[in-house]
XYZ file of N, CA and C in Angstrom:
381
model
N 91.687 84.975 85.612
C 92.127 86.315 85.320
C 92.850 86.308 83.978
N 92.476 87.217 83.145
C 93.026 87.295 81.808
C 94.113 88.363 81.742
N 95.208 88.061 81.032
C 96.281 89.041 80.877
C 95.815 90.113 79.908
N 95.977 91.356 80.305
C 95.460 92.493 79.557
C 96.594 93.249 78.876
N 96.501 93.400 77.561
C 97.452 94.230 76.828
C 96.687 95.464 76.360
N 97.119 96.649 76.789
C 96.374 97.866 76.477
C 96.365 98.190 74.984
N 95.285 98.827 74.558
C 95.170 99.277 73.180
C 95.242 100.795 73.080
N 94.941 101.478 74.155
C 95.029 102.935 74.190
C 96.509 103.338 74.251
N 96.886 104.351 73.480
C 98.297 104.734 73.355
C 98.932 105.093 74.688
N 98.296 105.936 75.478
C 98.873 106.353 76.755
C 99.086 105.192 77.694
N 98.097 104.328 77.783
C 98.224 103.169 78.666
C 99.279 102.195 78.136
N 99.372 102.070 76.822
C 100.392 101.196 76.237
C 101.793 101.710 76.556
N 101.983 103.036 76.544
C 103.287 103.607 76.899
C 103.617 103.342 78.368
N 102.628 103.489 79.248
C 102.841 103.177 80.670
C 103.132 101.690 80.847
N 102.450 100.854 80.094
C 102.650 99.408 80.108
C 104.081 99.070 79.684
N 104.572 99.741 78.634
C 105.946 99.519 78.164
C 106.955 99.963 79.214
N 106.670 101.058 79.912
C 107.552 101.506 80.994
C 107.598 100.457 82.106
N 106.468 99.822 82.378
C 106.436 98.755 83.385
C 107.247 97.550 82.917
N 107.198 97.236 81.636
C 107.989 96.117 81.104
C 109.481 96.411 81.266
N 109.895 97.629 80.916
C 111.306 97.996 81.049
C 111.722 97.953 82.522
N 110.850 98.432 83.401
C 111.132 98.385 84.837
C 111.326 96.940 85.294
N 110.474 96.060 84.825
C 110.597 94.647 85.177
C 111.884 94.039 84.660
N 112.281 94.396 83.449
C 113.530 93.865 82.895
C 114.741 94.374 83.677
N 114.707 95.652 84.065
C 115.785 96.198 84.895
C 115.842 95.448 86.226
N 114.679 95.201 86.805
C 114.623 94.483 88.075
C 115.123 93.060 87.959
N 114.723 92.361 86.920
C 115.187 90.982 86.728
C 116.693 90.939 86.489
N 117.211 91.943 85.797
C 118.655 92.026 85.569
C 119.389 92.166 86.900
N 118.916 93.053 87.761
C 119.540 93.215 89.070
C 119.382 91.983 89.944
N 118.252 91.307 89.806
C 117.973 90.120 90.616
C 118.873 88.945 90.239
N 119.067 88.744 88.943
C 119.795 87.561 88.496
C 121.234 87.819 88.057
N 121.630 89.080 87.876
C 123.007 89.401 87.488
C 123.515 90.588 88.302
N 123.604 90.437 89.623
C 123.996 91.590 90.443
C 125.426 92.052 90.194
N 126.326 91.143 89.868
C 127.710 91.532 89.602
C 127.815 92.434 88.385
N 127.135 92.063 87.317
C 127.143 92.884 86.106
C 126.438 94.211 86.365
N 125.340 94.178 87.115
C 124.630 95.414 87.450
C 125.533 96.367 88.232
N 126.316 95.824 89.158
C 127.245 96.659 89.910
C 128.326 97.242 89.006
N 128.851 96.438 88.082
C 129.863 96.945 87.142
C 129.294 98.073 86.299
N 128.062 97.902 85.809
C 127.439 98.959 85.004
C 127.213 100.225 85.818
N 127.029 100.066 87.123
C 126.844 101.222 88.001
C 128.172 101.857 88.388
N 129.275 101.264 87.941
C 130.580 101.823 88.253
C 131.169 101.335 89.555
N 130.641 100.249 90.085
C 131.153 99.675 91.327
C 131.929 98.402 91.004
N 132.882 98.080 91.815
C 133.693 96.898 91.602
C 133.142 95.743 92.423
N 132.590 94.718 91.779
C 132.029 93.593 92.529
C 133.033 92.880 93.422
N 134.341 92.912 93.118
C 135.305 92.212 93.963
C 135.410 92.854 95.340
N 135.043 94.128 95.445
C 135.085 94.828 96.724
C 133.763 94.749 97.478
N 132.768 94.152 96.858
C 131.441 94.111 97.444
C 131.300 92.862 98.302
N 130.736 93.036 99.477
C 130.510 91.892 100.364
C 129.266 91.137 99.907
N 129.013 90.033 100.548
C 127.804 89.258 100.254
C 126.559 90.080 100.502
N 126.637 90.949 101.507
C 125.494 91.816 101.807
C 125.248 92.796 100.673
N 126.319 93.221 99.998
C 126.173 94.115 98.849
C 125.427 93.448 97.711
N 125.790 92.199 97.423
C 125.067 91.445 96.399
C 123.616 91.228 96.819
N 123.404 90.953 98.091
C 122.038 90.759 98.583
C 121.217 92.029 98.396
N 121.833 93.194 98.627
C 121.118 94.453 98.450
C 120.719 94.653 96.991
N 121.648 94.382 96.061
C 121.350 94.552 94.638
C 120.256 93.585 94.210
N 120.345 92.343 94.671
C 119.303 91.365 94.316
C 117.939 91.764 94.877
N 117.912 92.231 96.119
C 116.620 92.594 96.707
C 116.046 93.842 96.046
N 116.900 94.802 95.694
C 116.412 95.987 94.981
C 115.877 95.592 93.610
N 116.581 94.692 92.931
C 116.091 94.195 91.642
C 114.762 93.469 91.789
N 114.643 92.690 92.852
C 113.375 92.008 93.108
C 112.241 92.982 93.361
N 112.547 94.083 94.033
C 111.520 95.102 94.276
C 111.044 95.712 92.958
N 111.994 96.091 92.096
C 111.625 96.639 90.786
C 110.787 95.628 89.995
N 111.254 94.386 89.955
C 110.546 93.355 89.195
C 109.160 93.104 89.769
N 109.058 93.039 91.088
C 107.755 92.792 91.708
C 106.764 93.919 91.442
N 107.217 95.144 91.558
C 106.341 96.284 91.284
C 105.883 96.272 89.830
N 106.802 95.970 88.930
C 106.451 95.934 87.513
C 105.473 94.806 87.197
N 105.687 93.648 87.797
C 104.789 92.516 87.539
C 103.379 92.832 88.017
N 103.269 93.447 89.184
C 101.942 93.836 89.679
C 101.305 94.851 88.737
N 102.086 95.806 88.247
C 101.547 96.799 87.312
C 101.061 96.126 86.030
N 101.817 95.167 85.529
C 101.418 94.484 84.300
C 100.173 93.625 84.498
N 100.053 92.989 85.653
C 98.906 92.124 85.903
C 97.645 92.892 86.280
N 97.804 93.967 87.036
C 96.641 94.710 87.515
C 96.187 95.802 86.547
N 97.122 96.401 85.804
C 96.818 97.451 84.820
C 95.970 98.569 85.430
N 96.405 99.075 86.571
C 95.698 100.162 87.249
C 96.567 101.411 87.233
N 95.937 102.565 87.050
C 96.706 103.802 86.929
C 97.461 104.134 88.215
N 96.935 103.769 89.382
C 97.635 104.089 90.632
C 98.921 103.285 90.781
N 98.980 102.095 90.181
C 100.230 101.327 90.212
C 101.235 101.947 89.241
N 100.746 102.412 88.101
C 101.625 103.132 87.180
C 102.161 104.408 87.841
N 101.335 105.050 88.674
C 101.797 106.232 89.404
C 102.936 105.863 90.351
N 102.866 104.704 90.965
C 103.939 104.268 91.871
C 105.248 104.094 91.107
N 105.183 103.480 89.930
C 106.387 103.320 89.115
C 106.917 104.685 88.689
N 106.027 105.543 88.191
C 106.445 106.870 87.743
C 106.996 107.718 88.875
N 106.355 107.656 90.032
C 106.837 108.426 91.181
C 108.200 107.943 91.651
N 108.399 106.638 91.647
C 109.693 106.090 92.037
C 110.804 106.534 91.094
N 110.540 106.457 89.791
C 111.558 106.896 88.835
C 111.751 108.404 88.854
N 110.699 109.162 89.151
C 110.847 110.619 89.248
C 111.778 110.985 90.406
N 111.604 110.337 91.539
C 112.498 110.606 92.669
C 113.908 110.085 92.419
N 114.024 108.977 91.697
C 115.351 108.482 91.333
C 116.051 109.477 90.402
N 115.302 110.046 89.456
C 115.876 111.055 88.562
C 116.269 112.306 89.345
N 115.453 112.695 90.316
C 115.786 113.842 91.161
C 117.079 113.588 91.929
N 117.227 112.386 92.464
C 118.452 112.026 93.167
C 119.659 112.059 92.247
N 119.476 111.620 91.000
C 120.579 111.653 90.043
C 120.949 113.099 89.702
N 119.948 113.968 89.579
C 120.222 115.390 89.322
C 120.989 115.999 90.493
N 120.568 115.656 91.707
C 121.308 116.133 92.882
C 122.754 115.661 92.845
N 122.962 114.419 92.449
C 124.315 113.884 92.370
C 125.122 114.593 91.289
N 124.495 114.876 90.158
C 125.194 115.597 89.094
C 125.651 116.970 89.570
N 124.811 117.628 90.359
C 125.133 118.974 90.824
C 126.063 118.968 92.036
N 125.899 118.019 92.924
C 126.616 118.048 94.207
C 127.872 117.193 94.240
N 127.848 116.051 93.570
C 128.919 115.074 93.717
C 129.941 115.120 92.591
N 129.724 115.974 91.619
C 130.655 116.035 90.493
C 130.628 114.787 89.636
N 129.468 114.162 89.522
C 129.363 112.914 88.767
C 128.856 113.144 87.348
N 129.135 114.307 86.804
C 128.662 114.655 85.466
C 129.434 113.849 84.422
N 128.733 112.946 83.750
C 129.335 112.131 82.698
C 128.249 111.754 81.704
N 128.682 111.294 80.546
C 127.725 110.887 79.514
C 126.872 109.718 80.006
N 127.483 108.797 80.726
C 126.748 107.636 81.244
C 125.662 108.081 82.221
N 125.998 109.009 83.122
C 125.014 109.501 84.079
C 123.899 110.272 83.380
N 124.237 111.036 82.362
C 123.205 111.763 81.613
C 122.271 110.795 80.883
N 122.833 109.730 80.328
C 122.011 108.731 79.643
C 121.043 108.062 80.614
N 121.551 107.681 81.777
C 120.685 107.049 82.784
C 119.631 108.035 83.265
N 119.993 109.304 83.396
C 119.017 110.328 83.786
C 117.900 110.422 82.755
N 118.244 110.410 81.486
C 117.224 110.470 80.429
C 116.307 109.252 80.512
N 116.888 108.080 80.722
C 116.072 106.859 80.845
C 115.132 106.973 82.047
N 115.637 107.467 83.171
C 114.795 107.606 84.362
C 113.684 108.630 84.141
N 113.983 109.713 83.466
C 112.959 110.728 83.199
C 111.871 110.147 82.293
N 112.277 109.414 81.272
C 111.288 108.798 80.373
C 110.454 107.764 81.124
N 111.115 106.927 81.940
C 110.381 105.907 82.697
C 109.498 106.524 83.779
N 109.755 107.761 84.166
C 108.869 108.475 85.087
C 107.735 109.138 84.323
N 108.060 109.743 83.187
C 107.074 110.530 82.440
C 105.973 109.671 81.819
N 106.315 108.508 81.299
C 105.308 107.693 80.618
C 104.190 107.233 81.557
N 104.494 106.581 82.686
C 103.389 106.165 83.545
C 102.687 107.332 84.220
N 103.436 108.366 84.612
C 102.783 109.529 85.249
C 101.924 110.289 84.241
N 102.422 110.402 83.016
C 101.622 111.063 81.974
C 100.301 110.351 81.742
N 100.345 109.018 81.723
C 99.099 108.261 81.565
C 98.200 108.407 82.791
N 98.773 108.263 83.962
C 97.974 108.282 85.196
C 97.292 109.630 85.401
N 97.950 110.706 85.008
C 97.364 112.035 85.198
C 96.644 112.550 83.957
N 96.494 111.705 82.939
C 95.671 112.044 81.783
C 96.336 112.877 80.714
N 97.668 112.957 80.715
C 98.361 113.716 79.678
C 98.644 112.885 78.438
N 98.653 111.583 78.559
C 98.903 110.698 77.417
C 97.669 109.882 77.100
């Protein structure tokens, strides 16, 4: 099996979104304490199960991204885009309901929207 790097612009953008997803996942997998700090949580208050949750969530992101990079199929890009779209929706709900309106949350929302739009745009033929 040969590793495929896309040449078409839309697919390359979805491919880049998968790379970023994989890097986010690897970060959570191998540096859960720092990931928790960036999320605004205090690792000293987190139990071992909390670290296990962050590592497993990071592994899920990394695994999904690796499959997308190796398989290069639009339906896998749709899975990444759909996941980030729902994550962005959850963040919007939090901004409206939980009073978590901050520059950091807005920045993460923009990143999630972009990481949702690129693979979904390619999968549905807009890019």
